[in-house]
Amino acid sequence: MKLARFSVVALGALGLAMGVAGTVAPAAAAEGGDPAHGRTVAARCLACHDLNTGATRLGPSLKGVIGRKAGSLPGYAYSDAMKSSGVTWTPDTLNTYLKSPTTYVKGTKMAFAGLPDAKDRADVIAYLQQATK
């Protein structure tokens, strides 16, 4: 009987730990993201964005995006909404933006529905952290 009780308690503690682990902050999730999978997911971004040469395409270059103020890259005609958003791109702000760009910055020119899957966002952010330096 004691063994059965211990097992239930141990399983309950394991479940609690797993539940707490599932509530990791977005930045921590991005740090644990899989950049290899993020590269695959980010392939759809490459239709409009350059990642590391600084070239402007349909969208602005993402080179150096982490730490950059939104709407500030010279040579790209940002929407007024993006220029006045006050956002600085961090793993947290990218996570929120990539979930639903038009919700996060109302009036953005980016015509992308977003990435609803949190793992995909974390993986893309992990990839961006490596590929856009």
PDB file of C-alpha atoms in Angstrom:
ATOM      1  CA  MET A   1       0.000   0.000   0.000  1.00  0.00           C
ATOM      2  CA  LYS A   2       2.740   2.462   0.840  1.00  0.00           C
ATOM      3  CA  LEU A   3       4.349   1.853  -2.537  1.00  0.00           C
ATOM      4  CA  ALA A   4       1.074   2.590  -4.349  1.00  0.00           C
ATOM      5  CA  ARG A   5       0.585   5.780  -2.337  1.00  0.00           C
ATOM      6  CA  PHE A   6       4.132   6.887  -3.079  1.00  0.00           C
ATOM      7  CA  SER A   7       3.587   6.293  -6.800  1.00  0.00           C
ATOM      8  CA  VAL A   8       0.461   8.444  -6.828  1.00  0.00           C
ATOM      9  CA  VAL A   9       2.263  11.224  -4.946  1.00  0.00           C
ATOM     10  CA  ALA A  10       5.289  10.960  -7.232  1.00  0.00           C
ATOM     11  CA  LEU A  11       3.104  11.052 -10.327  1.00  0.00           C
ATOM     12  CA  GLY A  12       1.224  14.052  -8.943  1.00  0.00           C
ATOM     13  CA  ALA A  13       4.494  15.892  -8.336  1.00  0.00           C
ATOM     14  CA  LEU A  14       5.699  14.984 -11.821  1.00  0.00           C
ATOM     15  CA  GLY A  15       2.447  16.290 -13.308  1.00  0.00           C
ATOM     16  CA  LEU A  16       2.776  19.521 -11.334  1.00  0.00           C
ATOM     17  CA  ALA A  17       6.364  19.969 -12.511  1.00  0.00           C
ATOM     18  CA  MET A  18       5.328  19.367 -16.105  1.00  0.00           C
ATOM     19  CA  GLY A  19       2.491  21.868 -15.742  1.00  0.00           C
ATOM     20  CA  VAL A  20       4.855  24.504 -14.388  1.00  0.00           C
ATOM     21  CA  ALA A  21       7.327  23.772 -17.202  1.00  0.00           C
ATOM     22  CA  GLY A  22       4.548  24.407 -19.696  1.00  0.00           C
ATOM     23  CA  THR A  23       4.173  27.962 -18.421  1.00  0.00           C
ATOM     24  CA  VAL A  24       7.691  29.053 -19.373  1.00  0.00           C
ATOM     25  CA  ALA A  25       7.939  32.693 -20.437  1.00  0.00           C
ATOM     26  CA  PRO A  26       8.192  33.348 -24.190  1.00  0.00           C
ATOM     27  CA  ALA A  27      11.829  34.456 -24.031  1.00  0.00           C
ATOM     28  CA  ALA A  28      12.823  31.302 -22.188  1.00  0.00           C
ATOM     29  CA  ALA A  29      10.884  29.251 -24.719  1.00  0.00           C
ATOM     30  CA  ALA A  30      12.727  30.989 -27.572  1.00  0.00           C
ATOM     31  CA  GLU A  31      16.063  30.224 -25.929  1.00  0.00           C
ATOM     32  CA  GLY A  32      15.093  26.565 -25.874  1.00  0.00           C
ATOM     33  CA  GLY A  33      13.796  26.701 -29.443  1.00  0.00           C
ATOM     34  CA  ASP A  34      15.121  24.461 -32.194  1.00  0.00           C
ATOM     35  CA  PRO A  35      16.886  26.663 -34.759  1.00  0.00           C
ATOM     36  CA  ALA A  36      17.007  23.830 -37.332  1.00  0.00           C
ATOM     37  CA  HIS A  37      13.224  23.533 -37.286  1.00  0.00           C
ATOM     38  CA  GLY A  38      12.994  27.326 -37.088  1.00  0.00           C
ATOM     39  CA  ARG A  39      14.895  27.547 -40.370  1.00  0.00           C
ATOM     40  CA  THR A  40      12.246  25.358 -42.013  1.00  0.00           C
ATOM     41  CA  VAL A  41       9.395  27.437 -40.597  1.00  0.00           C
ATOM     42  CA  ALA A  42      11.164  30.711 -41.471  1.00  0.00           C
ATOM     43  CA  ALA A  43      11.397  29.692 -45.129  1.00  0.00           C
ATOM     44  CA  ARG A  44       8.015  31.360 -45.655  1.00  0.00           C
ATOM     45  CA  CYS A  45       9.510  34.615 -44.343  1.00  0.00           C
ATOM     46  CA  LEU A  46      12.165  34.566 -47.056  1.00  0.00           C
ATOM     47  CA  ALA A  47       9.601  35.346 -49.739  1.00  0.00           C
ATOM     48  CA  CYS A  48       9.576  38.918 -48.392  1.00  0.00           C
ATOM     49  CA  HIS A  49      12.545  39.282 -46.015  1.00  0.00           C
ATOM     50  CA  ASP A  50      16.304  39.015 -46.352  1.00  0.00           C
ATOM     51  CA  LEU A  51      17.910  37.493 -43.281  1.00  0.00           C
ATOM     52  CA  ASN A  52      21.533  38.502 -43.365  1.00  0.00           C
ATOM     53  CA  THR A  53      22.674  40.683 -46.264  1.00  0.00           C
ATOM     54  CA  GLY A  54      20.734  43.801 -45.330  1.00  0.00           C
ATOM     55  CA  ALA A  55      18.845  43.898 -48.642  1.00  0.00           C
ATOM     56  CA  THR A  56      15.355  45.355 -48.707  1.00  0.00           C
ATOM     57  CA  ARG A  57      12.798  43.178 -50.443  1.00  0.00           C
ATOM     58  CA  LEU A  58       9.016  43.376 -50.213  1.00  0.00           C
ATOM     59  CA  GLY A  59       9.673  43.624 -46.466  1.00  0.00           C
ATOM     60  CA  PRO A  60      12.636  45.048 -44.560  1.00  0.00           C
ATOM     61  CA  SER A  61      15.800  43.051 -43.965  1.00  0.00           C
ATOM     62  CA  LEU A  62      15.810  41.084 -40.736  1.00  0.00           C
ATOM     63  CA  LYS A  63      19.579  41.387 -40.384  1.00  0.00           C
ATOM     64  CA  GLY A  64      20.171  42.624 -36.838  1.00  0.00           C
ATOM     65  CA  VAL A  65      16.450  42.578 -36.027  1.00  0.00           C
ATOM     66  CA  ILE A  66      16.935  41.445 -32.413  1.00  0.00           C
ATOM     67  CA  GLY A  67      17.405  44.644 -30.406  1.00  0.00           C
ATOM     68  CA  ARG A  68      16.325  46.953 -33.237  1.00  0.00           C
ATOM     69  CA  LYS A  69      13.534  49.471 -32.822  1.00  0.00           C
ATOM     70  CA  ALA A  70      10.559  48.584 -35.033  1.00  0.00           C
ATOM     71  CA  GLY A  71      10.162  50.761 -38.102  1.00  0.00           C
ATOM     72  CA  SER A  72      13.686  52.144 -37.940  1.00  0.00           C
ATOM     73  CA  LEU A  73      15.690  50.419 -40.674  1.00  0.00           C
ATOM     74  CA  PRO A  74      16.701  53.006 -43.302  1.00  0.00           C
ATOM     75  CA  GLY A  75      15.585  52.322 -46.851  1.00  0.00           C
ATOM     76  CA  TYR A  76      12.244  50.693 -46.109  1.00  0.00           C
ATOM     77  CA  ALA A  77       8.871  52.476 -46.236  1.00  0.00           C
ATOM     78  CA  TYR A  78       7.288  51.298 -42.992  1.00  0.00           C
ATOM     79  CA  SER A  79       3.652  51.892 -42.142  1.00  0.00           C
ATOM     80  CA  ASP A  80       2.957  54.763 -39.764  1.00  0.00           C
ATOM     81  CA  ALA A  81       1.673  52.150 -37.312  1.00  0.00           C
ATOM     82  CA  MET A  82       5.009  50.325 -37.275  1.00  0.00           C
ATOM     83  CA  LYS A  83       7.076  53.520 -37.060  1.00  0.00           C
ATOM     84  CA  SER A  84       5.056  54.781 -34.103  1.00  0.00           C
ATOM     85  CA  SER A  85       4.636  51.415 -32.349  1.00  0.00           C
ATOM     86  CA  GLY A  86       7.424  52.008 -29.827  1.00  0.00           C
ATOM     87  CA  VAL A  87       8.360  48.322 -30.096  1.00  0.00           C
ATOM     88  CA  THR A  88      11.920  47.079 -29.795  1.00  0.00           C
ATOM     89  CA  TRP A  89      12.341  43.584 -31.224  1.00  0.00           C
ATOM     90  CA  THR A  90      13.199  41.112 -28.468  1.00  0.00           C
ATOM     91  CA  PRO A  91      12.342  37.418 -28.260  1.00  0.00           C
ATOM     92  CA  ASP A  92       9.240  38.380 -26.246  1.00  0.00           C
ATOM     93  CA  THR A  93       7.985  41.059 -28.646  1.00  0.00           C
ATOM     94  CA  LEU A  94       8.746  38.865 -31.673  1.00  0.00           C
ATOM     95  CA  ASN A  95       6.813  36.024 -30.061  1.00  0.00           C
ATOM     96  CA  THR A  96       3.747  38.217 -29.622  1.00  0.00           C
ATOM     97  CA  TYR A  97       4.080  39.828 -33.055  1.00  0.00           C
ATOM     98  CA  LEU A  98       4.581  36.560 -34.910  1.00  0.00           C
ATOM     99  CA  LYS A  99       1.510  35.084 -33.259  1.00  0.00           C
ATOM    100  CA  SER A 100      -0.681  37.722 -34.948  1.00  0.00           C
ATOM    101  CA  PRO A 101       1.119  40.644 -36.614  1.00  0.00           C
ATOM    102  CA  THR A 102      -2.038  42.616 -37.416  1.00  0.00           C
ATOM    103  CA  THR A 103      -3.259  42.315 -33.829  1.00  0.00           C
ATOM    104  CA  TYR A 104       0.059  43.322 -32.253  1.00  0.00           C
ATOM    105  CA  VAL A 105       0.685  46.299 -34.560  1.00  0.00           C
ATOM    106  CA  LYS A 106      -2.670  47.406 -35.890  1.00  0.00           C
ATOM    107  CA  GLY A 107      -2.052  48.967 -39.296  1.00  0.00           C
ATOM    108  CA  THR A 108       1.126  47.025 -40.128  1.00  0.00           C
ATOM    109  CA  LYS A 109       1.787  46.444 -43.820  1.00  0.00           C
ATOM    110  CA  MET A 110       2.856  42.865 -43.162  1.00  0.00           C
ATOM    111  CA  ALA A 111       0.192  40.690 -44.764  1.00  0.00           C
ATOM    112  CA  PHE A 112       0.955  37.523 -42.826  1.00  0.00           C
ATOM    113  CA  ALA A 113      -1.647  35.696 -40.749  1.00  0.00           C
ATOM    114  CA  GLY A 114       0.882  34.695 -38.115  1.00  0.00           C
ATOM    115  CA  LEU A 115       2.228  31.573 -36.474  1.00  0.00           C
ATOM    116  CA  PRO A 116      -0.366  30.232 -34.036  1.00  0.00           C
ATOM    117  CA  ASP A 117       1.867  27.389 -32.789  1.00  0.00           C
ATOM    118  CA  ALA A 118       4.044  28.494 -29.843  1.00  0.00           C
ATOM    119  CA  LYS A 119       6.757  25.932 -30.671  1.00  0.00           C
ATOM    120  CA  ASP A 120       7.007  27.199 -34.254  1.00  0.00           C
ATOM    121  CA  ARG A 121       7.401  30.760 -32.944  1.00  0.00           C
ATOM    122  CA  ALA A 122      10.060  29.726 -30.419  1.00  0.00           C
ATOM    123  CA  ASP A 123      11.925  27.823 -33.120  1.00  0.00           C
ATOM    124  CA  VAL A 124      11.777  30.730 -35.594  1.00  0.00           C
ATOM    125  CA  ILE A 125      13.016  33.132 -32.928  1.00  0.00           C
ATOM    126  CA  ALA A 126      15.874  30.766 -32.032  1.00  0.00           C
ATOM    127  CA  TYR A 127      16.761  30.627 -35.727  1.00  0.00           C
ATOM    128  CA  LEU A 128      16.551  34.410 -36.114  1.00  0.00           C
ATOM    129  CA  GLN A 129      18.842  34.855 -33.120  1.00  0.00           C
ATOM    130  CA  GLN A 130      21.498  32.846 -34.980  1.00  0.00           C
ATOM    131  CA  ALA A 131      20.881  33.785 -38.617  1.00  0.00           C
ATOM    132  CA  THR A 132      20.359  37.533 -38.418  1.00  0.00           C
ATOM    133  CA  LYS A 133      23.403  38.685 -36.447  1.00  0.00           C
TER     134      LYS A 133
END
